[in-house]
Short mmCIF file of C-alpha atoms in Angstrom, two decimals:
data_model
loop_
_atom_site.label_atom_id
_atom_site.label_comp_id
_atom_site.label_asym_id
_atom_site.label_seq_id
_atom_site.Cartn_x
_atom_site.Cartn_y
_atom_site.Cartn_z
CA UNK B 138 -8.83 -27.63 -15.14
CA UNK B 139 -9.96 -26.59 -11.92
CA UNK B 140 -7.08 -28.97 -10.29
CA UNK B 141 -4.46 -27.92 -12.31
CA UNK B 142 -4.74 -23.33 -11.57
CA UNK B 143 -5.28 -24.46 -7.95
CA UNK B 144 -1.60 -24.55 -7.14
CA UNK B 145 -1.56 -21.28 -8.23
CA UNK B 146 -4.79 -20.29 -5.67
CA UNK B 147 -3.05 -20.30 -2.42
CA UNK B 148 -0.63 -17.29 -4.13
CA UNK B 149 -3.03 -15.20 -6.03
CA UNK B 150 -5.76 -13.86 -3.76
CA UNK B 151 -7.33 -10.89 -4.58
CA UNK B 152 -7.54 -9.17 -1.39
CA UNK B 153 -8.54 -5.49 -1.64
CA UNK B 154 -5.86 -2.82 -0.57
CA UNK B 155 -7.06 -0.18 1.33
CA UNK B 156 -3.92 1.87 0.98
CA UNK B 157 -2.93 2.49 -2.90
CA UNK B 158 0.61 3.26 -3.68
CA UNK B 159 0.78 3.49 -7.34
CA UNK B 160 -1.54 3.57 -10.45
CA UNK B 161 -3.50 1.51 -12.87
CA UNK B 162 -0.53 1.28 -15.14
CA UNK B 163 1.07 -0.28 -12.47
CA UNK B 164 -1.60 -2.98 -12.17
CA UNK B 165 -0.92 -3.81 -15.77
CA UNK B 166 2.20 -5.02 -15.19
CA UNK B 167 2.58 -6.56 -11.50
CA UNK B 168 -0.75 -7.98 -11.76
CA UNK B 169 -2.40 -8.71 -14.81
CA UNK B 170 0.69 -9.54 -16.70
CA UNK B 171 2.45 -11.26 -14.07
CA UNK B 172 -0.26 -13.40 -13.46
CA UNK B 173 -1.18 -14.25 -17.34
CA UNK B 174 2.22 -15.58 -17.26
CA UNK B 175 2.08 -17.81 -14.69
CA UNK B 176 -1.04 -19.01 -15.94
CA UNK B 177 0.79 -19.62 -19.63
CA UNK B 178 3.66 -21.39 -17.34
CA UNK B 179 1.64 -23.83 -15.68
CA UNK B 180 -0.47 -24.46 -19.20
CA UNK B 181 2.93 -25.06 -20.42
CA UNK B 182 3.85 -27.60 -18.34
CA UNK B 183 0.91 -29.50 -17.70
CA UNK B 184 0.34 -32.84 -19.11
CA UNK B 185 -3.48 -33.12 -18.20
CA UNK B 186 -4.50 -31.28 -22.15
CA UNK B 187 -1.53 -32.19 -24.34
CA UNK B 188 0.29 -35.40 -22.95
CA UNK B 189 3.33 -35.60 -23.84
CA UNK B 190 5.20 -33.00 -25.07
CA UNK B 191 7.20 -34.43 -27.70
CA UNK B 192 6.45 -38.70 -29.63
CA UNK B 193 8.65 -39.57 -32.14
CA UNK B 194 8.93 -42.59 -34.61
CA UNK B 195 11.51 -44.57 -35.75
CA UNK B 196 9.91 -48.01 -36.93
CA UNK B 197 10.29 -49.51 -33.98
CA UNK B 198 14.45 -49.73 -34.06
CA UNK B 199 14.88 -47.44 -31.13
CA UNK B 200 12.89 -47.82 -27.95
CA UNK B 201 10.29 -44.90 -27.86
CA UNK B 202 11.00 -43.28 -24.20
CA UNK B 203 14.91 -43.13 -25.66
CA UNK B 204 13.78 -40.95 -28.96
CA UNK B 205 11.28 -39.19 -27.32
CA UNK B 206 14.02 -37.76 -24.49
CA UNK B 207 16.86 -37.64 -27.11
CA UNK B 208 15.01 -35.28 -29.53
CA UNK B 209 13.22 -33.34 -26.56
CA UNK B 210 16.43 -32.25 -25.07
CA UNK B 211 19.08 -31.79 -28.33
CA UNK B 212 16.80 -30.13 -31.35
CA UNK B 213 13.86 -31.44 -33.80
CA UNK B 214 13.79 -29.44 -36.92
CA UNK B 215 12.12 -28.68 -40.83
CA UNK B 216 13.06 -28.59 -44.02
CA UNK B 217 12.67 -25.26 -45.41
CA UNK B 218 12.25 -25.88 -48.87
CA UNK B 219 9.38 -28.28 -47.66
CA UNK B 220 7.29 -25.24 -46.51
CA UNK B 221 5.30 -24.84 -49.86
CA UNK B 222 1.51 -24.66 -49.51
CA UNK B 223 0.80 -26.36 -53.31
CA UNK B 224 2.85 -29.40 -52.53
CA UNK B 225 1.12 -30.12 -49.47
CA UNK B 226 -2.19 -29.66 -51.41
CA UNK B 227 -1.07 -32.27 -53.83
CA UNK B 228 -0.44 -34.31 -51.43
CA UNK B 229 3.82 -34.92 -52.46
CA UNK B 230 4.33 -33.85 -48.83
CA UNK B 231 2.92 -35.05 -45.72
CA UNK B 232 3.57 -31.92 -43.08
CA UNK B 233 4.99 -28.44 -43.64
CA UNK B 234 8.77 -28.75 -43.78
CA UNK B 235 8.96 -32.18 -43.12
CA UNK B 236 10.01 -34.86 -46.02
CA UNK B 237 12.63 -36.23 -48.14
CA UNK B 238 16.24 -33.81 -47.35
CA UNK B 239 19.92 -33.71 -49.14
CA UNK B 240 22.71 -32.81 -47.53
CA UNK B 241 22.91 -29.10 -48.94
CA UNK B 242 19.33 -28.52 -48.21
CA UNK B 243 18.97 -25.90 -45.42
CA UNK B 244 16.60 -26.83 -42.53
CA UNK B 245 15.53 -24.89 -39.69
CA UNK B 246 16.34 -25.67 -35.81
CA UNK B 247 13.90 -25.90 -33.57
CA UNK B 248 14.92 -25.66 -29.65
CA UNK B 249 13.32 -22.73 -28.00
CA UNK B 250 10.13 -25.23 -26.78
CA UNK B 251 12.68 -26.73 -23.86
CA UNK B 252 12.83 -23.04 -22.50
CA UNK B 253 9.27 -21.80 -22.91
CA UNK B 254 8.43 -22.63 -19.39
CA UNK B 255 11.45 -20.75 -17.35
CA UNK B 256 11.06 -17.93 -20.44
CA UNK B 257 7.73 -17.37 -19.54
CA UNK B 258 8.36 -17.31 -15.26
CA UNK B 259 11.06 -15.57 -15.55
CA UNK B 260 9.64 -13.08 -17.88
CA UNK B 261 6.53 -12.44 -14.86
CA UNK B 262 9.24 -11.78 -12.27
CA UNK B 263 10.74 -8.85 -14.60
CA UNK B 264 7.35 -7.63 -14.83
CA UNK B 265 6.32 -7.90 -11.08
CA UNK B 266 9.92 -6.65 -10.00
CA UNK B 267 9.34 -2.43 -10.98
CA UNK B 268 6.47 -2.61 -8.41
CA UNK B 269 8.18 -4.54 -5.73
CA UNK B 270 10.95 -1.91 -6.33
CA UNK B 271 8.29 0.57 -5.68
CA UNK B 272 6.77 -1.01 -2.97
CA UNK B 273 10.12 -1.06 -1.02
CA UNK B 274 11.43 2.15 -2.22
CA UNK B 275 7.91 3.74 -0.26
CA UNK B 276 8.56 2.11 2.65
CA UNK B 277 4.76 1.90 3.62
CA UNK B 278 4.62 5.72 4.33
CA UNK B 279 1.25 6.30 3.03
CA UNK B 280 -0.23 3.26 4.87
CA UNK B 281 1.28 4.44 8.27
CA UNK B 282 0.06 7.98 7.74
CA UNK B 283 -3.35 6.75 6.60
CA UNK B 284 -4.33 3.56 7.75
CA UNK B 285 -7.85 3.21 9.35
CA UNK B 286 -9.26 6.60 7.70
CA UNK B 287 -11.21 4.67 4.87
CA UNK B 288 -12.99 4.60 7.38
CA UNK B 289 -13.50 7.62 9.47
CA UNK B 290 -16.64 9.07 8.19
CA UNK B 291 -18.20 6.16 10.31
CA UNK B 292 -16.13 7.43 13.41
CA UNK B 293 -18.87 10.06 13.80
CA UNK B 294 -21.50 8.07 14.78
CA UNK B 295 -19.26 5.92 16.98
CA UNK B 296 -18.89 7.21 20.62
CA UNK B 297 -16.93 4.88 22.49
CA UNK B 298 -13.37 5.93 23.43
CA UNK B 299 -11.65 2.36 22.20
CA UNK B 300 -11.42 1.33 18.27
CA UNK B 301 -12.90 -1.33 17.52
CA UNK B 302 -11.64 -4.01 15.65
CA UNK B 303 -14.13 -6.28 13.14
CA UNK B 304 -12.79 -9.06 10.63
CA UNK B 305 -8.94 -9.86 10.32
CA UNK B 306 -8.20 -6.42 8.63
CA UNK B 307 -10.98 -3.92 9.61
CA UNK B 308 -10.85 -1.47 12.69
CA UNK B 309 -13.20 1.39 13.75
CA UNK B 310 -11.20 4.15 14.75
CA UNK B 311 -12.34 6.38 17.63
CA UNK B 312 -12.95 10.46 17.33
CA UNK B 313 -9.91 11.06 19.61
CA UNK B 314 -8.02 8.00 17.36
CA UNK B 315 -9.24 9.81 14.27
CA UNK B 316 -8.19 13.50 15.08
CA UNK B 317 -4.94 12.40 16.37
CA UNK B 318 -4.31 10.75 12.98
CA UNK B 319 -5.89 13.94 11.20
CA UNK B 320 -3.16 15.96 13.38
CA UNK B 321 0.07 13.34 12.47
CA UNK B 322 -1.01 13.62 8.36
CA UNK B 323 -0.90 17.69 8.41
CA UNK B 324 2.16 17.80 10.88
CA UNK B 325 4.27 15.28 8.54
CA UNK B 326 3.29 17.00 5.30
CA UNK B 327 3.73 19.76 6.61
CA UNK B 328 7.53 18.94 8.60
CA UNK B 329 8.07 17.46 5.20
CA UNK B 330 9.38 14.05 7.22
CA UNK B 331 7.81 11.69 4.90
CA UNK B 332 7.17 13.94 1.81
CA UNK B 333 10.90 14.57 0.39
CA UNK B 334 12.35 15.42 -2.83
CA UNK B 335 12.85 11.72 -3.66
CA UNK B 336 9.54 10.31 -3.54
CA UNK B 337 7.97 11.49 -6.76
CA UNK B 338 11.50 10.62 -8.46
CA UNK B 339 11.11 7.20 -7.33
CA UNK B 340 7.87 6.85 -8.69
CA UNK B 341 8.64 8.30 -11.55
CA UNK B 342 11.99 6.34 -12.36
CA UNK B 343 9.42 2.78 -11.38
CA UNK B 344 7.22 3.91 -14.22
CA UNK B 345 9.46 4.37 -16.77
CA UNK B 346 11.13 0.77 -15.67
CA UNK B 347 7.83 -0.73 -15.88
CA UNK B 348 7.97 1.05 -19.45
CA UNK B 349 11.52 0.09 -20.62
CA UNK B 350 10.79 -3.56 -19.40
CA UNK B 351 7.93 -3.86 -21.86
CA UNK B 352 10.00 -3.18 -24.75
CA UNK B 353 12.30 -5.69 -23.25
CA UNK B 354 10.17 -8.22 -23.24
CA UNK B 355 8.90 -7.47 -26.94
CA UNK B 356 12.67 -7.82 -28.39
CA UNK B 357 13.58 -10.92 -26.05
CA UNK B 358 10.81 -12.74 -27.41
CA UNK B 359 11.34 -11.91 -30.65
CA UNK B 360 14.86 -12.97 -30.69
CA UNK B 361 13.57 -15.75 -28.68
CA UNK B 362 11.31 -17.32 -31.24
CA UNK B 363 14.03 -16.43 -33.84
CA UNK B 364 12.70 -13.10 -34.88
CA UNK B 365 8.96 -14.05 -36.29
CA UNK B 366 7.38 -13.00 -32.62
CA UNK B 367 7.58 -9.48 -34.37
CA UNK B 368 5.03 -10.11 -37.47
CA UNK B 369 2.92 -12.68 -35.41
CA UNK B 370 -0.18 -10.33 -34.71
CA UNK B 371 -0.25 -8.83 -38.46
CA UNK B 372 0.06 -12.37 -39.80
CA UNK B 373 -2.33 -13.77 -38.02
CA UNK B 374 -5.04 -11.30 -38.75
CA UNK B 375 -3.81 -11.93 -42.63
CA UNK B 376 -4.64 -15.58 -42.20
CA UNK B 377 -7.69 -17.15 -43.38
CA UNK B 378 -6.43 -21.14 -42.02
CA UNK B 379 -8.23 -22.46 -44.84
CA UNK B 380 -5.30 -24.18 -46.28
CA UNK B 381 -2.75 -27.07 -45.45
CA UNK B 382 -0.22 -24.39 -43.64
CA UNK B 383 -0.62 -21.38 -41.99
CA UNK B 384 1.99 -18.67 -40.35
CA UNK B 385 1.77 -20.69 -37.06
CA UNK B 386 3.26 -23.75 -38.51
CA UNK B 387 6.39 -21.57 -39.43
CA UNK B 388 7.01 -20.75 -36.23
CA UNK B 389 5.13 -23.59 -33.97
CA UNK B 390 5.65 -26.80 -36.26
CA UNK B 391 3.78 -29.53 -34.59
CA UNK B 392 5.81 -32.49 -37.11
CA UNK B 393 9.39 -32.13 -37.09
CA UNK B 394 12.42 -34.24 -37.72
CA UNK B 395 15.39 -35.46 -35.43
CA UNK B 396 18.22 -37.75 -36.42
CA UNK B 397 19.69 -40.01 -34.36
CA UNK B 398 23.02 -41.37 -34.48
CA UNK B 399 24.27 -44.07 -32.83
CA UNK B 400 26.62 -47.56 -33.46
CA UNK B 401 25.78 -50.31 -35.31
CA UNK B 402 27.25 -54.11 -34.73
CA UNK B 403 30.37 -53.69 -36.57
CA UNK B 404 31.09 -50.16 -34.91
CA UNK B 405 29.81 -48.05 -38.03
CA UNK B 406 27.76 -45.28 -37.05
CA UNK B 407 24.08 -45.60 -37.86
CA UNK B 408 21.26 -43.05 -38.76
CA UNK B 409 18.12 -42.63 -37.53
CA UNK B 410 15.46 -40.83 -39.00
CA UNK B 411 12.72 -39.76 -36.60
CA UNK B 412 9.33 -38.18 -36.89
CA UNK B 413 8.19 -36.53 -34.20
CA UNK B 414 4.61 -34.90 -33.06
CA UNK B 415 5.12 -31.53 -31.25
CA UNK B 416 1.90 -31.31 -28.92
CA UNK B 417 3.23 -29.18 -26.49
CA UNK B 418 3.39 -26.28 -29.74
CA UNK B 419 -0.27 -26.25 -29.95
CA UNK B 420 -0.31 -24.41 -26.27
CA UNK B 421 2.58 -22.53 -27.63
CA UNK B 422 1.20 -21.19 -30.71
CA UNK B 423 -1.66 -19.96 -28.60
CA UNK B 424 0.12 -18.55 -25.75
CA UNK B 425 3.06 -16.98 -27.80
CA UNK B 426 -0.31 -15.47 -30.42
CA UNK B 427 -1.92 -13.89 -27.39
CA UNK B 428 0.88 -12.24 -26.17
CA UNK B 429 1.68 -10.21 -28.85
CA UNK B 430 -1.91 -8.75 -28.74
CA UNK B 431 -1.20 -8.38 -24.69
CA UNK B 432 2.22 -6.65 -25.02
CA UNK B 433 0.64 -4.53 -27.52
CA UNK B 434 -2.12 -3.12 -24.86
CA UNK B 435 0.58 -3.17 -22.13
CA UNK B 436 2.85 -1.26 -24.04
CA UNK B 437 0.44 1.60 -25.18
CA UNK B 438 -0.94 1.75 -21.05
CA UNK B 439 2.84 2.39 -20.51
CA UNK B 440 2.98 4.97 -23.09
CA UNK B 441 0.38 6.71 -22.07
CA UNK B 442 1.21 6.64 -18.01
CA UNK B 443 4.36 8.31 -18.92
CA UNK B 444 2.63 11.30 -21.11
CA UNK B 445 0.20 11.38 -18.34
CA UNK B 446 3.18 11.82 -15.80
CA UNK B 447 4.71 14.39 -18.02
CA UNK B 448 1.40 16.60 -17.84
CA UNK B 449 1.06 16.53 -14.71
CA UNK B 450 5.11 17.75 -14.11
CA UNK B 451 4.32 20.53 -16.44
CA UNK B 452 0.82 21.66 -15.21
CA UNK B 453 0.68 20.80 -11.80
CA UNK B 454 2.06 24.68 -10.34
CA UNK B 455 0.97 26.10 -13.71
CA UNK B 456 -3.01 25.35 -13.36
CA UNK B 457 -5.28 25.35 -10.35
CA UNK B 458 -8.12 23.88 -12.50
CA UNK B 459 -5.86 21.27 -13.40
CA UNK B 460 -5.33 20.63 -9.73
CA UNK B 461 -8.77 20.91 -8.93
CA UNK B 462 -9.59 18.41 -11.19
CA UNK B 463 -7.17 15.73 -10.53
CA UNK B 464 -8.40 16.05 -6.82
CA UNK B 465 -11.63 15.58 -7.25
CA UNK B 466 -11.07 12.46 -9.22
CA UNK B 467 -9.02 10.96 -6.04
CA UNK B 468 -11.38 12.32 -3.41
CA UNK B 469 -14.70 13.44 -4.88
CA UNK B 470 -16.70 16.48 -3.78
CA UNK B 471 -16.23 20.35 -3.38
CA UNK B 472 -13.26 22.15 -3.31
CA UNK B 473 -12.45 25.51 -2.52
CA UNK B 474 -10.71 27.25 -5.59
CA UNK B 475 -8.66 29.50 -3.43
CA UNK B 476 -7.15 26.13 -1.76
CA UNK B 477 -6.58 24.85 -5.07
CA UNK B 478 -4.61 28.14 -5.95
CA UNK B 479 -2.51 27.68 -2.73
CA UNK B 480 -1.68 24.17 -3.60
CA UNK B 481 -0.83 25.14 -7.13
CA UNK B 482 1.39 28.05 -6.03
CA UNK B 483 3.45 26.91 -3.01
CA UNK B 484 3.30 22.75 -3.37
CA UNK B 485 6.80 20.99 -5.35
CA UNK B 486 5.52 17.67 -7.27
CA UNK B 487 6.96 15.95 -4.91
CA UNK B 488 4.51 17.20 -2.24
CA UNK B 489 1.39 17.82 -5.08
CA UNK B 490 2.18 14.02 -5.73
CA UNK B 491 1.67 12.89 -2.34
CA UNK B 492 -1.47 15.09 -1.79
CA UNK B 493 -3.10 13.41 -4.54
CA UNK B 494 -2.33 9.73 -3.16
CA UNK B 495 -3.57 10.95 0.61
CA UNK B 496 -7.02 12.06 -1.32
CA UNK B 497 -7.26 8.57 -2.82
CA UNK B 498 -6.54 6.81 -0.05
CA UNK B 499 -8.83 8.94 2.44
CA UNK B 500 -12.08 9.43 3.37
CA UNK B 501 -13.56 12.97 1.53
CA UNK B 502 -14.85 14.77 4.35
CA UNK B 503 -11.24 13.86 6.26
CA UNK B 504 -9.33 14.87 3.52
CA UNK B 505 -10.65 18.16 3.03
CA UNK B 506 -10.28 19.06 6.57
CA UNK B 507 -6.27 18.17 6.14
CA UNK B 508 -6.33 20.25 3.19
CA UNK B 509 -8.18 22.93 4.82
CA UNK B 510 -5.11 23.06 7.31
CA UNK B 511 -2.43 22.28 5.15
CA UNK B 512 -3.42 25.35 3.24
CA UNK B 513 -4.22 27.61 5.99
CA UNK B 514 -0.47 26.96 6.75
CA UNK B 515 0.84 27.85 3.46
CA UNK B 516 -0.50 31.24 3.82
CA UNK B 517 0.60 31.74 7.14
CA UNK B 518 4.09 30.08 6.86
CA UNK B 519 6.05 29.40 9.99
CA UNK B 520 8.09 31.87 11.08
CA UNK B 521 10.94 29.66 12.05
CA UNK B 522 11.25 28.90 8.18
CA UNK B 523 14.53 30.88 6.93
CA UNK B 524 13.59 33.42 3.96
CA UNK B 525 16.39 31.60 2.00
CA UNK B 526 14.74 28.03 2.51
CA UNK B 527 11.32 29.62 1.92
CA UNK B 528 12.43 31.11 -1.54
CA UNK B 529 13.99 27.86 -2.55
CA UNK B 530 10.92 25.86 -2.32
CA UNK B 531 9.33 28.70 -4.26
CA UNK B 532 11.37 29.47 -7.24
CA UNK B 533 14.19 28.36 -7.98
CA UNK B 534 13.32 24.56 -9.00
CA UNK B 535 11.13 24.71 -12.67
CA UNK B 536 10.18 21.45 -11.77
CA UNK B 537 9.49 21.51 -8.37
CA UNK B 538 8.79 25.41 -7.91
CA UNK B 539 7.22 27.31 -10.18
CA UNK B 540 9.16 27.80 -13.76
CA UNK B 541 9.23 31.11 -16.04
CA UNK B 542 5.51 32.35 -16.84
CA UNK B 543 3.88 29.25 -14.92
CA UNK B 544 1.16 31.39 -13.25
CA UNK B 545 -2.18 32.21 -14.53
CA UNK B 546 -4.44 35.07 -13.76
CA UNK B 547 -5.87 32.71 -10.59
CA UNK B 548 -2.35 32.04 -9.26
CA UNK B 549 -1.22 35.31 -9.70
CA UNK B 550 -4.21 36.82 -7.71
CA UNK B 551 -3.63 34.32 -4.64
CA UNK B 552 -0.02 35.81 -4.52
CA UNK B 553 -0.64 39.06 -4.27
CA UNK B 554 -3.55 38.13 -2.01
CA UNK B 555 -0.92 36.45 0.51
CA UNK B 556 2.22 37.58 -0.03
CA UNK B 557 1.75 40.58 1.81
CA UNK B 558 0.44 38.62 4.70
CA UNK B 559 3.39 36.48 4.43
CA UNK B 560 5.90 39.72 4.57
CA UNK B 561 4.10 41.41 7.62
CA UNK B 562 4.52 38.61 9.57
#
């Protein structure tokens, strides 16, 4: 077993990211599901567990390598009317749906098991490709502004005027390295050079892909496996698999038929009938079971990172306590209530967003001195700002600004606190 997920090895190291862009949601989807598919892909196609993926019989009138590829590659199928539980405890039939068949009898087609394998990569790419979207839409703005303040806190104790560089990844920043990096995160939050209107949207717009791709998913493989992928968790809680058939057989036969046709020696055309052992439906069964359950969890995670993102658009100028809070999850410690009211006041998502992926990404004690100054400027705001531009960021967007009746008693005492100051000068 051990041989056969090594190919995968090489691709899926778990390397821990010092810089975090997105959210667990995220994770859900470009990492957990994308590589549970990959996994079900390479089950899929190996041949170490299951052997072949498709023997059929004939009696011996058609070589077996020449049945086995015909029936693989056209379509096996069942006998509907041959899916009856009491017959196959009587023993009259030998497999669900598979026996004796007239001409009007209806069977069921049975050709989705030649595309399991791309189905199943193809469906991991969808689910990797929101966060590579995200990924590239950043443009490694957090990392640059960031990287090498994990850490900092050790910086303190470390006199020399050099970094220092330990391991392939790690580096020691210096106190002059460290305060110059301090200065270049307040300046470009500040300038608003990386921080723009678009950022949050982005993010936003990735989650609610990674969202709509789930459901996706859900409906492609239920049209896939010809609409029973929909009932497959309820029925398979229902079943007790005490008897001859089960739900899974319905779906995942593992004995089907295939006819094949070909000339005899006078130029008549003959008929073959052909039993054939489905082995490679046994993974299927298994994979296609689990997934349901998985899409299930995936798609509440995605449900609930969008209600999460919809709080956090309504309450983020509305509550410093929500603020507060959310901080102190990212960067844990202390914070000053009055900074928390500035924040809440003055700070679009956009820019509330950011703040809260700089806390996660730096060191506590760092990130509270850039806070320290990032609000100290907010209630001293430059003078070169234009009154127009200054109201703007202030007001007039309800989702970036402050809507109708967002303050509370805490927010409204911080602007009368500083609003004055902010007229005299």
């Amino acid at each position: 077993m051990l041989n056969t997920f090594s190919v995968l090895s090489p691709h899926l190291k778990f390397k821990y990211k010092f810089v975090t862009i997105d959210n667990l949601a995220f994770k859900f989807h470009y990492r957990a599901t994308f590589i549970i598919l990959l996994v079900c892909t390479l089950l899929v196609t190996s041949r170490q567990y299951i052997g072949e993926h498709i023997r059929c019989i004939t009696g011996g009138s058609i070589p077996e390598h020449v049945i086995n590829t015909f029936c693989f590659f056209t379509t096996t199928f069942t006998v509907i009317r041959h899916y009856n539980e009491s017959m196959l405890q009587k023993g009259v039939l030998p497999h669900p749906g598979v026996g004796p068949m007239y001409t009007e009898d209806p069977v069921k087609h049975h050709a989705y098991y030649q595309w399991v394998p791309f189905i199943l990569f193809l469906q991991a790419l969808t689910f990797y490709a929101p966060h590579l979207l995200w990924r590239v839409s950043e443009g490694g703005r957090l990392k640059n502004l960031v990287d090498g303040l994990h850490m900092a806190h050790l910086s303190e104790h470390y006199t020399a005027k050099s970094n220092l560089t330990f391991g392939p990844k790690c580096t020691l920043l210096s106190r002059d390295t460290v305060d110059a990096k301090l200065a270049t995160v307040k300046r470009e939050f500040s300038n608003h050079f990386l921080v723009h209107r678009h950022w949050a949207a982005r993010h936003i717009l990735c989650e609610v892909l990674n969202l709509l791709n789930c459901i996706l998913q859900i409906v492609f493989t239920n049209v896939f496996l010809g609409r029973k992928f929909w009932n497959l968790g309820p029925s398979f809680l229902e079943e007790d698999f005490t008897g001859k058939m089960d739900v899974l057989d319905t779906v995942f036969p593992k004995v089907t038929k295939c006819h094949f046709y070909k000339y005899g020696p006078t130029g008549s055309i003959q008929k073959h009938d052909a039993l054939c052992i489905m082995a490679l439906n046994v993974i299927n069964e298994k994979i296609f079971t689990f997934l349901w359950f998985w899409y299930l969890v995936l798609f509440c995670v995605s449900v609930l990172a969008i209600l999460w993102r919809t709080l956090t658009l309504i309450l983020h100028n509305r509550s410093y306590k929500f603020t507060a809070l959310i901080l102190s999850f990212a960067s844990p410690g202390r914070l000053n209530p009055q900074d928390m009211a500035i924040i809440t006041l003055r700070l679009r998502f956009t820019e509330w967003l950011f703040l809260y992926y700089l806390a996660k990404n730096m060191d506590a004690h760092l990130f509270r001195k850039v806070l320290r100054q990032i609000t100290d400027e907010l209630r001293h705001p430059n003078e070169l700002e234009s009154e127009d531009d200054h109201d703007d960021r202030e007001g007039i967007d309800t989702v970036d600004g402050l809507g109708p009746g967002g303050d509370d008693s805490d927010i409204a005492m911080v602007k009368l606190r500083y609003e004055p100051e902010h007229k005299k000068a």
